[in-house]
Amino acid sequence: MGGGSAGVSVAARLLRAGVRDIGLVEPSATHYYQPLWTLVGGGRAGIAASARPQSSVLARGVSWIRGRAESVNPDERTVGTAEGKTIGYDRLVVCPGIQLDWHRVPGMAEAIAAPHTSSNYRYDLAPKTWELIRSMRSGTAVFTMPSGPIKCGGAPQKIAYLAADHWRERGVLKDIRMVLVLPTPGMFGVPVFAEELERVVARYGIEVRHNSELVKVDPDGRRAVIVDHASGGRDSVGFDMMHVVPPQSAPDWLKATPLAGPDDPGGYAEIDKHTMRHVRYPEVFALGDAGSSPNSKTGAAIRKQAPVVTENVVAGLRGAERLPASYNGYSSCPITTSRRHMLLAEFDYTLEPCPSIPMINTVRERRDMWYLKRYGLPFLYWNLMLRGRV
Ligand code: FAD
């Protein structure tokens, strides 16, 4: 269920492993490489390069069931679609992505429809982010991150640094007050990367509000209400431009299925964080943004989860009792710290850095890493990851 980064990768891998009857339920005719949207918002890439026809990324041999899953009956092993189909399965891989809950912040949905607010979290809005950044010469710019799990926890910061560096190049940064609103007590969950990011925000003179969250927007009056959870204080900040990231959760229909964790307000598919198998339904696996595993939700995590899910599904189909593969929580976040530098934060469940590139110091922002983000990772995604080769 779901033909995004996770679904297409796992389907290709299952095919390579010799599984023949694979159906992929996916409603959208277009496949998106979402990590590029940060660069689009920062004026460093065009939006068209982030989209390709779904039919061009699906491995030949996988049947595309064009439709929207809306129910699962794990006892009968069936999936129901909004189009009225019922599909039976031996194994089910759940990966319909995450839901953007714009409505959870009063005024946010109206704000993104108004002229001064944007979000890189939508294909149609990422170019607007760049328009706002490009045309700004002075005033206050606010960048926000919600609490709770979101896809790419670094993205709310990345766009702030791309904007700051553009304004620095233009000589207007000194006339712009930048406010970065973060729900966390530090800049990043892994101390060594947090220290590097502290240097980055100091360089640009960004005012960081920690333990804080956007709770209300007045789009017409251009005011953002920010709550400081540590002090309980509330502040109303006037803005000339704002980049928002909405709160996120599992898709509502998935929350309503028996696959959702009963105690999880996010409603994600409740899986074992190592085997990726559902804790109650052994024929069901989940990965990517819709799974409950407590890794950072990124495409990079999926690159490591997809081989694990594939191996464990295949082992089960062949009658093995034991699941052979285990995921260690690896995730990485390529944080663009300027228009030409990137900090490749790689870590796992232990929250220790786990660099995959030998010989170079990746706990520092680097120029060569920029090229990896801009050119290397998109190439890897379209040509290797979606084909189940890495
Ligand atoms: P998705 O790729 O979102 O795919 C979900 C699929 O499910 C979609 O095709 C959708 O159409 C389909 N679907 C939805 N509803 C249904 C339904 N009812 N039935 C069937 N199918 C359905 N990751 C990184 O690794 N590095 C980065 O630098 C990075 N930057 C990012 C920047 C931004 C601005 C954003 C938004 C994301 C970024 N990510 C990054 C995160 C990455 O894009 C996601 O983690 C990844 O795409 C998740 O893959 P997925 O397959 O779980 O979900």
Tab-separated table of C-alpha atoms and ligand atoms in Angstrom:
chain	number	residue	atom	x	y	z
A	1	MET	CA	0.000	0.000	0.000
A	2	GLY	CA	1.687	3.199	-1.237
A	3	GLY	CA	4.012	3.736	-4.186
A	4	GLY	CA	6.316	6.373	-2.734
A	5	SER	CA	9.983	5.970	-1.846
A	6	ALA	CA	9.300	2.902	0.285
A	7	GLY	CA	6.695	1.088	-1.800
A	8	VAL	CA	8.505	1.362	-5.128
A	9	SER	CA	11.839	0.294	-3.583
A	10	VAL	CA	10.405	-2.718	-1.765
A	11	ALA	CA	8.367	-3.839	-4.800
A	12	ALA	CA	11.517	-3.742	-6.973
A	13	ARG	CA	13.460	-5.684	-4.370
A	14	LEU	CA	10.757	-8.328	-3.958
A	15	LEU	CA	10.715	-8.821	-7.712
A	16	ARG	CA	14.498	-9.262	-7.739
A	17	ALA	CA	14.174	-11.781	-4.924
A	18	GLY	CA	11.888	-13.885	-7.111
A	19	VAL	CA	8.445	-12.927	-5.782
A	20	ARG	CA	6.132	-12.888	-8.791
A	21	ASP	CA	2.676	-11.754	-7.731
A	22	ILE	CA	3.197	-8.198	-6.495
A	23	GLY	CA	0.439	-5.595	-6.499
A	24	LEU	CA	1.096	-1.974	-5.620
A	25	VAL	CA	-1.881	0.152	-4.569
A	26	GLU	CA	-1.168	3.776	-5.418
A	27	PRO	CA	-3.590	6.535	-6.430
A	28	SER	CA	-1.164	9.100	-7.844
A	29	ALA	CA	0.019	9.215	-11.466
A	30	THR	CA	3.104	11.164	-10.355
A	31	HIS	CA	6.006	10.089	-8.167
A	32	TYR	CA	7.831	12.796	-6.190
A	33	TYR	CA	11.398	13.070	-4.927
A	34	GLN	CA	10.497	15.270	-1.953
A	35	PRO	CA	14.050	16.032	-0.699
A	36	LEU	CA	14.481	18.295	-3.726
A	37	TRP	CA	11.692	20.596	-2.491
A	38	THR	CA	14.101	22.128	0.044
A	39	LEU	CA	16.435	23.132	-2.778
A	40	VAL	CA	13.493	24.427	-4.833
A	41	GLY	CA	12.393	26.636	-1.919
A	42	GLY	CA	15.979	27.850	-1.575
A	43	GLY	CA	16.296	28.719	-5.253
A	44	ARG	CA	18.838	25.975	-5.960
A	45	ALA	CA	16.764	23.576	-8.108
A	46	GLY	CA	13.712	23.601	-10.380
A	47	ILE	CA	10.481	21.944	-9.217
A	48	ALA	CA	9.965	19.885	-12.395
A	49	ALA	CA	13.022	17.742	-11.613
A	50	SER	CA	11.303	16.426	-8.465
A	51	ALA	CA	8.454	14.696	-10.330
A	52	ARG	CA	8.292	11.749	-12.714
A	53	PRO	CA	5.394	9.621	-14.002
A	54	GLN	CA	4.629	6.807	-11.571
A	55	SER	CA	4.646	4.377	-14.481
A	56	SER	CA	8.292	5.237	-15.203
A	57	VAL	CA	9.549	4.351	-11.713
A	58	LEU	CA	7.615	1.128	-11.128
A	59	ALA	CA	9.557	-2.032	-11.872
A	60	ARG	CA	8.172	-3.952	-14.843
A	61	GLY	CA	6.445	-7.007	-13.421
A	62	VAL	CA	4.782	-5.164	-10.522
A	63	SER	CA	1.028	-4.682	-11.072
A	64	TRP	CA	-0.041	-1.147	-10.348
A	65	ILE	CA	-3.482	-1.166	-8.746
A	66	ARG	CA	-4.503	2.417	-9.383
A	67	GLY	CA	-6.510	3.289	-6.293
A	68	ARG	CA	-6.629	4.600	-2.757
A	69	ALA	CA	-6.475	2.088	0.093
A	70	GLU	CA	-8.991	2.958	2.776
A	71	SER	CA	-9.383	-0.126	4.947
A	72	VAL	CA	-7.502	-3.238	6.030
A	73	ASN	CA	-8.934	-6.442	7.454
A	74	PRO	CA	-5.868	-8.264	8.793
A	75	ASP	CA	-7.901	-11.266	9.960
A	76	GLU	CA	-9.241	-11.888	6.468
A	77	ARG	CA	-6.049	-10.540	4.896
A	78	THR	CA	-7.716	-8.034	2.641
A	79	VAL	CA	-7.293	-4.398	1.694
A	80	GLY	CA	-10.292	-2.317	0.605
A	81	THR	CA	-9.941	0.631	-1.734
A	82	ALA	CA	-11.992	3.811	-2.071
A	83	GLU	CA	-12.854	2.637	-5.604
A	84	GLY	CA	-14.630	-0.416	-4.185
A	85	LYS	CA	-11.992	-3.095	-4.817
A	86	THR	CA	-11.092	-5.766	-2.277
A	87	ILE	CA	-7.583	-7.152	-2.641
A	88	GLY	CA	-6.389	-10.288	-0.879
A	89	TYR	CA	-2.783	-10.742	0.250
A	90	ASP	CA	-0.336	-13.265	1.694
A	91	ARG	CA	1.932	-10.481	2.897
A	92	LEU	CA	1.087	-6.794	3.201
A	93	VAL	CA	3.651	-3.981	3.156
A	94	VAL	CA	2.202	-0.754	4.546
A	95	CYS	CA	3.819	2.481	3.316
A	96	PRO	CA	1.271	5.178	2.393
A	97	GLY	CA	3.404	7.992	3.855
A	98	ILE	CA	2.489	10.638	6.387
A	99	GLN	CA	-0.377	13.125	6.530
A	100	LEU	CA	0.086	16.896	6.702
A	101	ASP	CA	-2.275	18.185	9.408
A	102	TRP	CA	-2.520	21.855	8.415
A	103	HIS	CA	-5.786	22.262	10.341
A	104	ARG	CA	-4.128	21.527	13.700
A	105	VAL	CA	-2.695	25.069	13.789
A	106	PRO	CA	-5.552	27.596	13.498
A	107	GLY	CA	-4.925	29.914	10.559
A	108	MET	CA	-2.145	27.833	8.979
A	109	ALA	CA	-4.230	26.545	6.061
A	110	GLU	CA	-5.447	30.084	5.343
A	111	ALA	CA	-1.902	31.460	5.685
A	112	ILE	CA	-0.394	29.220	2.991
A	113	ALA	CA	-3.162	30.356	0.651
A	114	ALA	CA	-2.317	34.007	1.434
A	115	PRO	CA	0.650	35.879	-0.085
A	116	HIS	CA	3.243	35.916	2.737
A	117	THR	CA	3.465	32.297	3.962
A	118	SER	CA	4.722	29.163	2.280
A	119	SER	CA	5.905	25.614	2.981
A	120	ASN	CA	8.372	23.333	1.229
A	121	TYR	CA	6.206	20.412	2.351
A	122	ARG	CA	4.020	20.740	-0.748
A	123	TYR	CA	5.039	20.454	-4.390
A	124	ASP	CA	2.934	23.428	-5.429
A	125	LEU	CA	4.218	25.653	-2.610
A	126	ALA	CA	8.000	25.088	-2.755
A	127	PRO	CA	8.418	27.538	-5.702
A	128	LYS	CA	6.415	30.119	-3.701
A	129	THR	CA	8.949	29.820	-0.851
A	130	TRP	CA	11.693	30.891	-3.250
A	131	GLU	CA	9.580	33.788	-4.545
A	132	LEU	CA	9.128	35.055	-0.971
A	133	ILE	CA	12.839	34.703	-0.166
A	134	ARG	CA	13.947	36.275	-3.437
A	135	SER	CA	11.761	39.339	-3.077
A	136	MET	CA	12.538	40.053	0.602
A	137	ARG	CA	14.891	42.951	1.398
A	138	SER	CA	14.061	43.789	5.018
A	139	GLY	CA	11.645	42.936	7.835
A	140	THR	CA	10.984	39.780	9.861
A	141	ALA	CA	11.164	36.219	8.529
A	142	VAL	CA	9.812	33.389	10.677
A	143	PHE	CA	10.610	29.669	10.162
A	144	THR	CA	8.709	27.083	12.190
A	145	MET	CA	8.846	23.391	13.103
A	146	PRO	CA	5.977	21.550	14.855
A	147	SER	CA	6.337	19.094	17.728
A	148	GLY	CA	5.866	15.351	17.143
A	149	PRO	CA	7.274	13.142	14.379
A	150	ILE	CA	7.575	14.774	10.956
A	151	LYS	CA	9.239	13.716	7.737
A	152	CYS	CA	12.774	15.045	7.484
A	153	GLY	CA	13.222	16.714	10.855
A	154	GLY	CA	16.014	18.842	9.373
A	155	ALA	CA	13.908	20.426	6.604
A	156	PRO	CA	12.415	23.210	8.796
A	157	GLN	CA	15.978	24.432	9.512
A	158	LYS	CA	17.502	23.817	6.072
A	159	ILE	CA	15.320	26.405	4.386
A	160	ALA	CA	16.214	29.006	7.023
A	161	TYR	CA	19.937	28.579	6.255
A	162	LEU	CA	19.417	28.671	2.480
A	163	ALA	CA	17.417	31.895	2.911
A	164	ALA	CA	19.981	33.437	5.281
A	165	ASP	CA	22.828	32.696	2.908
A	166	HIS	CA	20.922	34.206	-0.027
A	167	TRP	CA	20.199	37.367	1.979
A	168	ARG	CA	23.854	37.482	3.093
A	169	GLU	CA	25.005	37.296	-0.542
A	170	ARG	CA	22.568	40.085	-1.447
A	171	GLY	CA	23.819	42.222	1.468
A	172	VAL	CA	20.375	42.456	3.114
A	173	LEU	CA	20.748	39.919	5.933
A	174	LYS	CA	21.558	42.736	8.395
A	175	ASP	CA	18.143	44.277	7.661
A	176	ILE	CA	16.216	41.032	8.211
A	177	ARG	CA	15.271	39.661	11.616
A	178	MET	CA	15.208	35.860	11.348
A	179	VAL	CA	13.282	33.842	13.927
A	180	LEU	CA	13.589	30.036	13.949
A	181	VAL	CA	10.969	28.310	16.093
A	182	LEU	CA	11.977	24.821	17.265
A	183	PRO	CA	10.045	22.530	19.642
A	184	THR	CA	13.296	20.924	20.817
A	185	PRO	CA	15.653	22.051	23.603
A	186	GLY	CA	18.666	21.798	21.251
A	187	MET	CA	19.418	22.355	17.570
A	188	PHE	CA	19.516	18.582	16.846
A	189	GLY	CA	19.071	15.302	18.732
A	190	VAL	CA	22.721	14.279	18.234
A	191	PRO	CA	25.050	16.584	20.236
A	192	VAL	CA	27.935	16.739	17.764
A	193	PHE	CA	25.632	17.917	14.956
A	194	ALA	CA	23.818	20.279	17.348
A	195	GLU	CA	27.134	22.005	18.104
A	196	GLU	CA	27.853	22.524	14.422
A	197	LEU	CA	24.361	23.954	13.864
A	198	GLU	CA	24.832	26.342	16.789
A	199	ARG	CA	27.808	27.773	14.914
A	200	VAL	CA	25.651	28.074	11.779
A	201	VAL	CA	22.824	30.014	13.473
A	202	ALA	CA	25.374	32.279	15.201
A	203	ARG	CA	27.022	33.015	11.842
A	204	TYR	CA	23.725	34.209	10.358
A	205	GLY	CA	22.509	35.914	13.540
A	206	ILE	CA	19.319	33.820	13.656
A	207	GLU	CA	17.160	34.182	16.781
A	208	VAL	CA	16.286	30.613	17.822
A	209	ARG	CA	13.236	30.001	20.025
A	210	HIS	CA	13.759	26.582	21.608
A	211	ASN	CA	10.993	24.497	23.264
A	212	SER	CA	8.614	26.625	21.242
A	213	GLU	CA	5.858	26.108	18.736
A	214	LEU	CA	3.634	28.034	16.357
A	215	VAL	CA	0.090	27.679	17.716
A	216	LYS	CA	-1.873	30.230	15.656
A	217	VAL	CA	-1.476	32.375	12.566
A	218	ASP	CA	-3.301	35.547	11.652
A	219	PRO	CA	-2.713	35.584	7.885
A	220	ASP	CA	-4.264	39.011	7.265
A	221	GLY	CA	-2.568	40.762	10.179
A	222	ARG	CA	0.617	38.726	9.472
A	223	ARG	CA	1.141	37.668	13.062
A	224	ALA	CA	2.421	34.330	14.355
A	225	VAL	CA	1.518	33.248	17.874
A	226	ILE	CA	4.371	31.268	19.427
A	227	VAL	CA	4.154	29.371	22.699
A	228	ASP	CA	7.247	28.661	24.774
A	229	HIS	CA	6.520	25.275	26.379
A	230	ALA	CA	9.349	25.700	28.917
A	231	SER	CA	8.152	28.993	30.387
A	232	GLY	CA	4.493	28.771	29.334
A	233	GLY	CA	4.916	32.211	27.741
A	234	ARG	CA	3.079	33.327	24.586
A	235	ASP	CA	4.403	35.807	22.061
A	236	SER	CA	2.815	37.303	18.965
A	237	VAL	CA	5.464	37.972	16.323
A	238	GLY	CA	4.700	40.137	13.283
A	239	PHE	CA	6.177	38.719	10.076
A	240	ASP	CA	6.864	39.788	6.508
A	241	MET	CA	7.406	36.234	5.352
A	242	MET	CA	6.970	32.884	7.075
A	243	HIS	CA	7.919	29.317	6.221
A	244	VAL	CA	5.759	26.816	8.100
A	245	VAL	CA	5.927	23.062	8.561
A	246	PRO	CA	2.578	21.505	9.513
A	247	PRO	CA	2.100	18.970	12.332
A	248	GLN	CA	1.988	15.444	10.921
A	249	SER	CA	0.472	12.051	11.702
A	250	ALA	CA	-0.455	8.781	10.005
A	251	PRO	CA	-3.186	9.067	7.346
A	252	ASP	CA	-6.620	9.217	9.046
A	253	TRP	CA	-7.846	6.032	7.331
A	254	LEU	CA	-4.770	4.127	8.591
A	255	LYS	CA	-5.388	5.408	12.137
A	256	ALA	CA	-8.858	3.819	11.903
A	257	THR	CA	-7.534	0.344	10.968
A	258	PRO	CA	-6.503	-2.360	13.469
A	259	LEU	CA	-2.901	-1.815	12.288
A	260	ALA	CA	-2.568	1.457	14.225
A	261	GLY	CA	-1.021	1.314	17.686
A	262	PRO	CA	-3.884	1.651	20.222
A	263	ASP	CA	-1.792	3.927	22.459
A	264	ASP	CA	-0.162	5.927	19.699
A	265	PRO	CA	-1.872	9.298	19.096
A	266	GLY	CA	-0.022	9.489	15.752
A	267	GLY	CA	-1.811	6.304	14.612
A	268	TYR	CA	1.205	4.775	12.837
A	269	ALA	CA	1.289	1.078	11.849
A	270	GLU	CA	2.594	-0.609	14.997
A	271	ILE	CA	5.723	-2.548	14.089
A	272	ASP	CA	8.761	-4.042	15.776
A	273	LYS	CA	11.490	-1.437	15.308
A	274	HIS	CA	14.073	-4.004	14.178
A	275	THR	CA	12.179	-6.578	12.082
A	276	MET	CA	9.629	-4.022	10.755
A	277	ARG	CA	6.917	-6.658	11.217
A	278	HIS	CA	3.583	-5.734	12.731
A	279	VAL	CA	3.423	-6.551	16.435
A	280	ARG	CA	-0.012	-8.243	16.203
A	281	TYR	CA	-0.335	-9.351	12.571
A	282	PRO	CA	2.673	-11.414	11.426
A	283	GLU	CA	1.778	-11.143	7.705
A	284	VAL	CA	1.967	-7.356	7.855
A	285	PHE	CA	5.093	-5.192	7.592
A	286	ALA	CA	5.458	-1.430	7.479
A	287	LEU	CA	8.237	0.978	6.653
A	288	GLY	CA	8.820	4.593	5.777
A	289	ASP	CA	6.893	7.521	7.196
A	290	ALA	CA	3.764	5.483	8.068
A	291	GLY	CA	5.573	2.999	10.338
A	292	SER	CA	5.849	3.388	14.111
A	293	SER	CA	9.609	2.658	14.313
A	294	PRO	CA	11.168	5.574	16.234
A	295	ASN	CA	13.800	6.465	13.630
A	296	SER	CA	13.975	9.859	11.992
A	297	LYS	CA	11.486	9.702	9.090
A	298	THR	CA	13.551	10.079	5.912
A	299	GLY	CA	14.162	8.498	2.545
A	300	ALA	CA	17.623	7.642	3.847
A	301	ALA	CA	16.046	5.504	6.576
A	302	ILE	CA	13.959	3.743	3.913
A	303	ARG	CA	17.131	2.910	1.993
A	304	LYS	CA	18.138	0.753	4.997
A	305	GLN	CA	14.634	-0.463	5.885
A	306	ALA	CA	13.698	-1.702	2.406
A	307	PRO	CA	16.267	-4.550	2.288
A	308	VAL	CA	15.215	-5.620	5.807
A	309	VAL	CA	11.504	-5.719	4.943
A	310	THR	CA	12.212	-7.544	1.685
A	311	GLU	CA	14.383	-10.184	3.315
A	312	ASN	CA	11.913	-10.776	6.134
A	313	VAL	CA	8.893	-10.954	3.795
A	314	VAL	CA	10.678	-13.404	1.499
A	315	ALA	CA	11.820	-15.559	4.429
A	316	GLY	CA	8.224	-15.757	5.663
A	317	LEU	CA	6.893	-16.658	2.225
A	318	ARG	CA	9.433	-19.461	2.053
A	319	GLY	CA	8.236	-20.805	5.379
A	320	ALA	CA	11.092	-19.667	7.633
A	321	GLU	CA	10.137	-19.313	11.300
A	322	ARG	CA	12.811	-16.772	12.135
A	323	LEU	CA	13.067	-13.329	10.564
A	324	PRO	CA	16.677	-13.000	9.366
A	325	ALA	CA	17.048	-9.230	8.894
A	326	SER	CA	17.169	-6.417	11.420
A	327	TYR	CA	17.113	-2.607	11.041
A	328	ASN	CA	19.316	-0.553	13.383
A	329	GLY	CA	17.485	2.772	13.109
A	330	TYR	CA	19.898	4.285	10.588
A	331	SER	CA	18.760	7.608	9.234
A	332	SER	CA	20.510	10.536	7.718
A	333	CYS	CA	19.642	14.143	7.248
A	334	PRO	CA	21.577	16.175	4.706
A	335	ILE	CA	21.296	19.640	6.270
A	336	THR	CA	21.992	22.439	3.808
A	337	THR	CA	23.805	25.039	5.926
A	338	SER	CA	24.367	27.479	3.059
A	339	ARG	CA	23.787	27.663	-0.694
A	340	ARG	CA	27.018	25.700	-1.148
A	341	HIS	CA	27.516	23.673	2.038
A	342	MET	CA	25.882	20.657	3.592
A	343	LEU	CA	26.167	18.824	6.905
A	344	LEU	CA	25.493	15.113	6.482
A	345	ALA	CA	24.033	14.036	9.821
A	346	GLU	CA	23.981	10.220	9.950
A	347	PHE	CA	22.931	8.350	13.085
A	348	ASP	CA	20.961	5.322	14.317
A	349	TYR	CA	18.790	4.286	17.287
A	350	THR	CA	21.727	4.925	19.641
A	351	LEU	CA	21.784	8.590	18.490
A	352	GLU	CA	25.516	8.265	17.895
A	353	PRO	CA	26.943	9.550	14.605
A	354	CYS	CA	27.436	6.661	12.166
A	355	PRO	CA	29.203	8.044	9.094
A	356	SER	CA	28.953	5.926	5.959
A	357	ILE	CA	31.593	7.844	3.988
A	358	PRO	CA	35.088	6.870	5.138
A	359	MET	CA	38.117	9.170	5.512
A	360	ILE	CA	36.318	12.523	5.713
A	361	ASN	CA	35.022	14.462	8.687
A	362	THR	CA	31.249	14.525	8.202
A	363	VAL	CA	30.398	16.137	11.534
A	364	ARG	CA	31.288	19.474	9.906
A	365	GLU	CA	29.452	21.317	7.131
A	366	ARG	CA	31.304	20.690	3.872
A	367	ARG	CA	31.387	21.989	0.326
A	368	ASP	CA	31.861	18.539	-1.256
A	369	MET	CA	28.760	17.314	0.581
A	370	TRP	CA	26.742	20.017	-1.191
A	371	TYR	CA	27.372	18.254	-4.483
A	372	LEU	CA	26.210	14.997	-2.921
A	373	LYS	CA	22.920	16.635	-1.919
A	374	ARG	CA	22.391	18.531	-5.168
A	375	TYR	CA	23.445	15.870	-7.668
A	376	GLY	CA	24.562	12.615	-5.995
A	377	LEU	CA	21.495	11.812	-3.907
A	378	PRO	CA	18.894	12.548	-6.645
A	379	PHE	CA	20.862	10.292	-9.021
A	380	LEU	CA	21.056	7.573	-6.388
A	381	TYR	CA	17.320	7.875	-5.740
A	382	TRP	CA	15.978	7.694	-9.294
A	383	ASN	CA	18.492	5.221	-10.700
A	384	LEU	CA	19.405	2.919	-7.864
A	385	MET	CA	17.137	3.118	-4.819
A	386	LEU	CA	13.807	2.965	-6.672
A	387	ARG	CA	15.153	0.047	-8.693
A	388	GLY	CA	16.055	-1.820	-5.537
A	389	ARG	CA	19.793	-1.677	-6.234
A	390	VAL	CA	20.912	0.216	-3.123
B	1	FAD	P1	6.009	8.876	0.412
B	1	FAD	O1	7.262	8.914	-0.382
B	1	FAD	O2	5.415	10.173	0.834
B	1	FAD	O3	4.970	8.040	-0.430
B	1	FAD	C1	3.687	7.699	0.039
B	1	FAD	C2	2.900	7.193	-1.159
B	1	FAD	O4	1.677	6.643	-0.711
B	1	FAD	C3	2.573	8.298	-2.143
B	1	FAD	O5	2.939	7.918	-3.439
B	1	FAD	C4	1.071	8.471	-1.987
B	1	FAD	O6	0.440	8.874	-3.188
B	1	FAD	C5	0.662	7.076	-1.585
B	1	FAD	N1	-0.619	7.030	-0.857
B	1	FAD	C6	-1.171	7.986	-0.086
B	1	FAD	N2	-2.361	7.584	0.370
B	1	FAD	C7	-2.547	6.338	-0.113
B	1	FAD	C8	-3.597	5.404	0.010
B	1	FAD	N3	-4.706	5.676	0.706
B	1	FAD	N4	-3.473	4.213	-0.625
B	1	FAD	C9	-2.377	3.932	-1.362
B	1	FAD	N5	-1.346	4.787	-1.515
B	1	FAD	C10	-1.452	5.975	-0.894
B	1	FAD	N6	14.392	12.471	3.193
B	1	FAD	C11	15.727	12.284	3.095
B	1	FAD	O7	16.183	11.144	3.173
B	1	FAD	N7	16.582	13.330	2.895
B	1	FAD	C12	16.147	14.595	2.764
B	1	FAD	O8	16.923	15.526	2.557
B	1	FAD	C13	14.736	14.845	2.852
B	1	FAD	N8	14.251	16.080	2.711
B	1	FAD	C14	12.895	16.287	2.693
B	1	FAD	C15	12.422	17.579	2.490
B	1	FAD	C16	11.057	17.815	2.429
B	1	FAD	C17	10.563	19.218	2.195
B	1	FAD	C18	10.152	16.729	2.567
B	1	FAD	C19	8.664	16.981	2.473
B	1	FAD	C20	10.621	15.444	2.796
B	1	FAD	C21	11.996	15.214	2.872
B	1	FAD	N9	12.521	13.927	3.107
B	1	FAD	C22	13.877	13.728	3.062
B	1	FAD	C23	11.635	12.837	3.570
B	1	FAD	C24	11.295	11.810	2.493
B	1	FAD	O9	10.815	12.446	1.329
B	1	FAD	C25	10.251	10.876	3.077
B	1	FAD	O10	10.706	10.368	4.306
B	1	FAD	C26	9.955	9.707	2.126
B	1	FAD	O11	9.454	10.181	0.911
B	1	FAD	C27	8.964	8.758	2.771
B	1	FAD	O12	8.674	7.711	1.893
B	1	FAD	P2	7.293	6.898	2.025
B	1	FAD	O13	7.312	5.925	0.920
B	1	FAD	O14	7.094	6.468	3.420
B	1	FAD	O15	6.202	8.034	1.741
